[in-house]
mmCIF file of C-alpha atoms in Angstrom:
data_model
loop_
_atom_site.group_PDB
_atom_site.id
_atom_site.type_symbol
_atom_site.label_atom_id
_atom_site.label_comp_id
_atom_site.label_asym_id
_atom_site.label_seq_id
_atom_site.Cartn_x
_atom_site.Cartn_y
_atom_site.Cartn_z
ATOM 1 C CA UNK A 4 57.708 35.070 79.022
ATOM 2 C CA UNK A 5 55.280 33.221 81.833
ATOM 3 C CA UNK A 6 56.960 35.585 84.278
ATOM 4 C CA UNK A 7 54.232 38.053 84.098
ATOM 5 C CA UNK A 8 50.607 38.942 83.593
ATOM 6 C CA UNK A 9 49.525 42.141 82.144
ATOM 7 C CA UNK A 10 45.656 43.299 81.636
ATOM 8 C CA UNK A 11 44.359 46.662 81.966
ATOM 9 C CA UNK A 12 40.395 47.539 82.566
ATOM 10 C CA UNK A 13 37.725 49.461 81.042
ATOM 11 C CA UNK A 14 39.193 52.805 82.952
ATOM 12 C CA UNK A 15 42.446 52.380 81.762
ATOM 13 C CA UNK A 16 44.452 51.276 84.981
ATOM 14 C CA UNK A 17 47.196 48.929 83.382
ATOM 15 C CA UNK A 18 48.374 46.331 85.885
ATOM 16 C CA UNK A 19 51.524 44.035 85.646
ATOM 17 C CA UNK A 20 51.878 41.061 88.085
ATOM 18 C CA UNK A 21 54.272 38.533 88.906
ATOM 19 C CA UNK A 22 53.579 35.695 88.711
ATOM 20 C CA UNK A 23 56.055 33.647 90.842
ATOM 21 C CA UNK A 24 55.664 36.515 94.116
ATOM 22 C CA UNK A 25 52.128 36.761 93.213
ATOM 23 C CA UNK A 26 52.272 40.838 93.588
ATOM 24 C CA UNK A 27 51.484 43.823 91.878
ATOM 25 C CA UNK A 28 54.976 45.028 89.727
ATOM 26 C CA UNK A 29 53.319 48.194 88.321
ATOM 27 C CA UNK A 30 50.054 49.987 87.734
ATOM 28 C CA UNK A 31 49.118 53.003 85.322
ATOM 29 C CA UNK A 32 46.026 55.387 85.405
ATOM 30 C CA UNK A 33 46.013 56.074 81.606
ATOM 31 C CA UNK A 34 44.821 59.841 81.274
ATOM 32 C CA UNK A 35 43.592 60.939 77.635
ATOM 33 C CA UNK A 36 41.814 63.642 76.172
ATOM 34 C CA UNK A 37 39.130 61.557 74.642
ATOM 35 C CA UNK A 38 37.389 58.589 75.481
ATOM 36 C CA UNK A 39 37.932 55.604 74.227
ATOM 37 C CA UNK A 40 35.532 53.856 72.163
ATOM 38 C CA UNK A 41 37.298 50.659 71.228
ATOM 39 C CA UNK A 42 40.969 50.310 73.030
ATOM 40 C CA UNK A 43 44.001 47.131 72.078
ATOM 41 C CA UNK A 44 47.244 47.337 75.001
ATOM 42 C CA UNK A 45 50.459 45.796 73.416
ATOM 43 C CA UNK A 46 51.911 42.747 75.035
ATOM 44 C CA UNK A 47 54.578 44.650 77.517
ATOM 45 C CA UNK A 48 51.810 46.722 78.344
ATOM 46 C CA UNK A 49 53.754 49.719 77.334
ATOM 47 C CA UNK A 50 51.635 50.583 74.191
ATOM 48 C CA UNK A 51 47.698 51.689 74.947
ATOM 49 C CA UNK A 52 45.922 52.111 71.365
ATOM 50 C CA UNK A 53 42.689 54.229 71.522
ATOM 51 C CA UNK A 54 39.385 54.750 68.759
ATOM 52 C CA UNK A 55 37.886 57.994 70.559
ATOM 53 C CA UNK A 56 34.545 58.905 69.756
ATOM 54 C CA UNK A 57 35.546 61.205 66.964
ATOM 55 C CA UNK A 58 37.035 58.020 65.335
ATOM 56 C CA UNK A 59 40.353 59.296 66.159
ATOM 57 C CA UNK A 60 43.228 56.791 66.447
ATOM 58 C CA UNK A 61 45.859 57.189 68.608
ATOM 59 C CA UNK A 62 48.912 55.119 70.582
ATOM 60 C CA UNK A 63 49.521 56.464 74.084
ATOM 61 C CA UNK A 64 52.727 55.134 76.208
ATOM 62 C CA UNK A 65 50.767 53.793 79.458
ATOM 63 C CA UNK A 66 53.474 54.999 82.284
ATOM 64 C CA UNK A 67 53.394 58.696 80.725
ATOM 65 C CA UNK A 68 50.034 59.324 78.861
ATOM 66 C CA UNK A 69 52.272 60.851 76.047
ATOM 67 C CA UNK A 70 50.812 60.125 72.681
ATOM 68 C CA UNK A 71 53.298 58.583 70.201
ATOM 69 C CA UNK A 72 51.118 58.349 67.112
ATOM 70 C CA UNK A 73 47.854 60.577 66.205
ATOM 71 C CA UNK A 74 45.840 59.924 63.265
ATOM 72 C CA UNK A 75 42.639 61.778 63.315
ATOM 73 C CA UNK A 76 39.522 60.785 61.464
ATOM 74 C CA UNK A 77 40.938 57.188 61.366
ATOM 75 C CA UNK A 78 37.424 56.261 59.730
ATOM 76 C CA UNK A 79 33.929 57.165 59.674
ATOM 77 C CA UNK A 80 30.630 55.617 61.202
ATOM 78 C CA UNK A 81 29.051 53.011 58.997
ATOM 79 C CA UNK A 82 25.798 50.971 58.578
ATOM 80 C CA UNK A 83 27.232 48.486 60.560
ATOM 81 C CA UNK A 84 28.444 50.498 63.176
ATOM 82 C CA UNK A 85 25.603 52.019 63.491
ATOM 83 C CA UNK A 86 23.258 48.477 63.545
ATOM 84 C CA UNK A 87 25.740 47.574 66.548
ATOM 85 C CA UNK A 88 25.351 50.408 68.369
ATOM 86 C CA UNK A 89 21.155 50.459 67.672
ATOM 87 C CA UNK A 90 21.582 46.739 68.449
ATOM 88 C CA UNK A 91 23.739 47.152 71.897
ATOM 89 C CA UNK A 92 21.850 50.085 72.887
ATOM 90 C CA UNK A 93 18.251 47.942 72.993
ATOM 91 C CA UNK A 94 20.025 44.862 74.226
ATOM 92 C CA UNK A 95 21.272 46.731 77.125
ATOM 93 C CA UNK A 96 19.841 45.819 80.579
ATOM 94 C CA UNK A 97 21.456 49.138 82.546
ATOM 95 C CA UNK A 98 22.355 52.181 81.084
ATOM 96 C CA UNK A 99 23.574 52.310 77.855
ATOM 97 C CA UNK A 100 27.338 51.029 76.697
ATOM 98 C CA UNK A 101 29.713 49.478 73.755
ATOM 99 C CA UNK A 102 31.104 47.441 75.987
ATOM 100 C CA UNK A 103 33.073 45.198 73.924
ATOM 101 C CA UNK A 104 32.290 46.337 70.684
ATOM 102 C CA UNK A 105 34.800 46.572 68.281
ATOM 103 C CA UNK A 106 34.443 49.203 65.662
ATOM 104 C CA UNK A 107 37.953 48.422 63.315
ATOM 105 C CA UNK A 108 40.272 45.648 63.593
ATOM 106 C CA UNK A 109 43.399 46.053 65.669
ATOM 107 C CA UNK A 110 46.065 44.489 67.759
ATOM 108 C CA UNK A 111 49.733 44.645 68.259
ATOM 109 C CA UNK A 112 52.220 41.818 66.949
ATOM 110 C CA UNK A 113 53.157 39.496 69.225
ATOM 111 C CA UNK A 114 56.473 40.742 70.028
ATOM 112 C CA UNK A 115 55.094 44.353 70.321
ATOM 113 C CA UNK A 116 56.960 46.062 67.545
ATOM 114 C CA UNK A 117 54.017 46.513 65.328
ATOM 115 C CA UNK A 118 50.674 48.269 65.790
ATOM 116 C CA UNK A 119 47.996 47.206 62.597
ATOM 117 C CA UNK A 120 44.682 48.910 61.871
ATOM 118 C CA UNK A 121 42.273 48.274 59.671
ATOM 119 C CA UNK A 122 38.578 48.994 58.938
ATOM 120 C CA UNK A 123 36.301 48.608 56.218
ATOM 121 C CA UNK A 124 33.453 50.785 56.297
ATOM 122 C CA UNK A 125 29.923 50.845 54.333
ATOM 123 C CA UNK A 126 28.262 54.226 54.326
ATOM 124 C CA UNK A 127 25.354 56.244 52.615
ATOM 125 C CA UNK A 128 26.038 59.259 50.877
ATOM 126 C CA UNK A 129 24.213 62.578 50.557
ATOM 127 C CA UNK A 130 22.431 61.397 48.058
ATOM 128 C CA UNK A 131 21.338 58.139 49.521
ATOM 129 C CA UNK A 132 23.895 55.805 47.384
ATOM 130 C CA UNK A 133 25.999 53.096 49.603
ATOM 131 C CA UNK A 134 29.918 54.040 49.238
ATOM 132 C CA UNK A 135 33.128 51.853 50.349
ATOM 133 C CA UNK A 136 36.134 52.912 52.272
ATOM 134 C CA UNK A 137 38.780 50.871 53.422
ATOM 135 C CA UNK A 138 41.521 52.732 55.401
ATOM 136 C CA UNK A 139 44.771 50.832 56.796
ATOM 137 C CA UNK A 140 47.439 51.534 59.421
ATOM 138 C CA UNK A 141 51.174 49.933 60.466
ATOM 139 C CA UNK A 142 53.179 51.198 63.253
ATOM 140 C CA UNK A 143 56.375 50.961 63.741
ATOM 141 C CA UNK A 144 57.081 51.074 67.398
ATOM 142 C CA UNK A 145 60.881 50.486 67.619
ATOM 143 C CA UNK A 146 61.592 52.967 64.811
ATOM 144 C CA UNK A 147 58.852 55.263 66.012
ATOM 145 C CA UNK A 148 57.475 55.423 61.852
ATOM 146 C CA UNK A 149 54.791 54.573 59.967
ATOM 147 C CA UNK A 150 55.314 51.449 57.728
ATOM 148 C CA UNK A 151 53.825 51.637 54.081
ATOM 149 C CA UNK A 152 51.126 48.847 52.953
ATOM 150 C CA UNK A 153 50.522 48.534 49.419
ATOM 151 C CA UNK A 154 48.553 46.185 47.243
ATOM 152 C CA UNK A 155 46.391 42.872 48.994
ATOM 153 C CA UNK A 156 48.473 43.437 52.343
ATOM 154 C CA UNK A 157 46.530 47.092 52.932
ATOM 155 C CA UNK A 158 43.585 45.090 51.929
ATOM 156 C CA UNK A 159 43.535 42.269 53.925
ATOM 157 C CA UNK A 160 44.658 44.679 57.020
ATOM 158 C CA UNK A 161 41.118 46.283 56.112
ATOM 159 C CA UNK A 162 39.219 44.050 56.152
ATOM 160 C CA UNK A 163 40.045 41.765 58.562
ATOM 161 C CA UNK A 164 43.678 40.205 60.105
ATOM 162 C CA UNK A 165 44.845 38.695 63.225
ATOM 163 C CA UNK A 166 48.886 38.255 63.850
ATOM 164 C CA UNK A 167 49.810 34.776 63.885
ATOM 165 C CA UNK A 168 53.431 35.246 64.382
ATOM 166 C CA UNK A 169 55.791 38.575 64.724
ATOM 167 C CA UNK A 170 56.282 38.570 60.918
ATOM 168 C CA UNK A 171 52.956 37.246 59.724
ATOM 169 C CA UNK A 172 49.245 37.944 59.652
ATOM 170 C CA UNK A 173 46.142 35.768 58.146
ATOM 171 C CA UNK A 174 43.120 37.711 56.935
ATOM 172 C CA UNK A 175 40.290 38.365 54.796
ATOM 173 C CA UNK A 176 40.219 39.964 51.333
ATOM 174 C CA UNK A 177 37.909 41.277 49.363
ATOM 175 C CA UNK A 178 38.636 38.384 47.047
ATOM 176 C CA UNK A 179 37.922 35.228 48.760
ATOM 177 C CA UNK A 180 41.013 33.381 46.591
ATOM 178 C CA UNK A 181 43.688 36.026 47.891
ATOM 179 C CA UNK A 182 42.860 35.267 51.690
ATOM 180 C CA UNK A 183 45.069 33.806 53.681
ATOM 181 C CA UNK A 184 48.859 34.266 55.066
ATOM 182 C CA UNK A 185 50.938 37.090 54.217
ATOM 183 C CA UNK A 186 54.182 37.956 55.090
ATOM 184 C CA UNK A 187 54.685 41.036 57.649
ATOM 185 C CA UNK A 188 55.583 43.685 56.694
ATOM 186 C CA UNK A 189 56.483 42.680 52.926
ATOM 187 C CA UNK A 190 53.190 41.124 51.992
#
């Protein structure tokens, strides 16, 4: 609305400012359980989404700390998690961090209704052999319920989306020909 600006840092303190006074409206100290490996705030800044380290996913409300949604086990570690991490880790001038890294693909629609997760990960098995697993996520924070995904939307949401509207999303899929728009949350 140009009214406000919201950002929140590394430690989880979520600020809102106004813009026209030029002051501080609000500020949070987000306390959770677990670190946060990889973290996405929704556009009121109402909504904190956290990856822990256990690859835990969960949606916290920033002025309580109260978790709304808990999925544990979200995903795994893969090969490429674990280059980026190798790669970070040597790259690092001071002690060692992920900084920015971003382990699955997530964000909030722009109107902040929707939460979206997605990751595909490559692993080895036991026995040495590379394996695929693609997991997906929609929130529904209004209704407070998990939306469905089926067919090339859960697909493209696992592999790679971005919102470009409240009702739409581009992204990758596995099949180069199906990439593209889709439709939120119909597909």
């Amino acid at each position: 609305d140009s009214k406000t600006v919201i950002l929140y840092t590394p430690n989880l303190r979520v600020e809102v400012w106004d813009i026209a006074e030029q002051k501080l409206q609000t500020a949070y100290e987000v306390v959770l359980r677990k670190a946060c490996a990889q973290t996405a705030l929704s556009p009121d800044g109402k909504v904190l989404a956290c990856l822990d380290g256990d690859f835990g996913l969960s949606l916290a409300e920033v002025a309580t700390g109260n978790i709304i949604f808990e999925k544990k086990s979200f995903t795994q570690v893969g090969f490429s998690d674990i280059f980026t991490i190798l790669l970070a880790s040597l790259l690092s001038d001071s002690e060692f961090s992920l900084g920015n890294t971003e382990f699955i693909t997530m964000s909030f629609s722009p109107n902040g209704q929707y939460f979206l997760a997605g990751d595909n990960s490559v692993r080895f098995t036991a026995l040495g052999a590379l394996t695929s697993e693609t997991q997906s996520l929609a929130y529904d924070l209004t209704n407070h319920a998990v939306v469905p995904l089926k067919g090339d939307i859960k697909k493209v949401v696992a592999s790679g989306f971005a919102f470009v509207g409240t009702d739409k999303i581009v992204g990758r899929h596995p099949d180069p020909k199906k990439s593209g728009i889709y439709s939120f949350p119909a597909g």
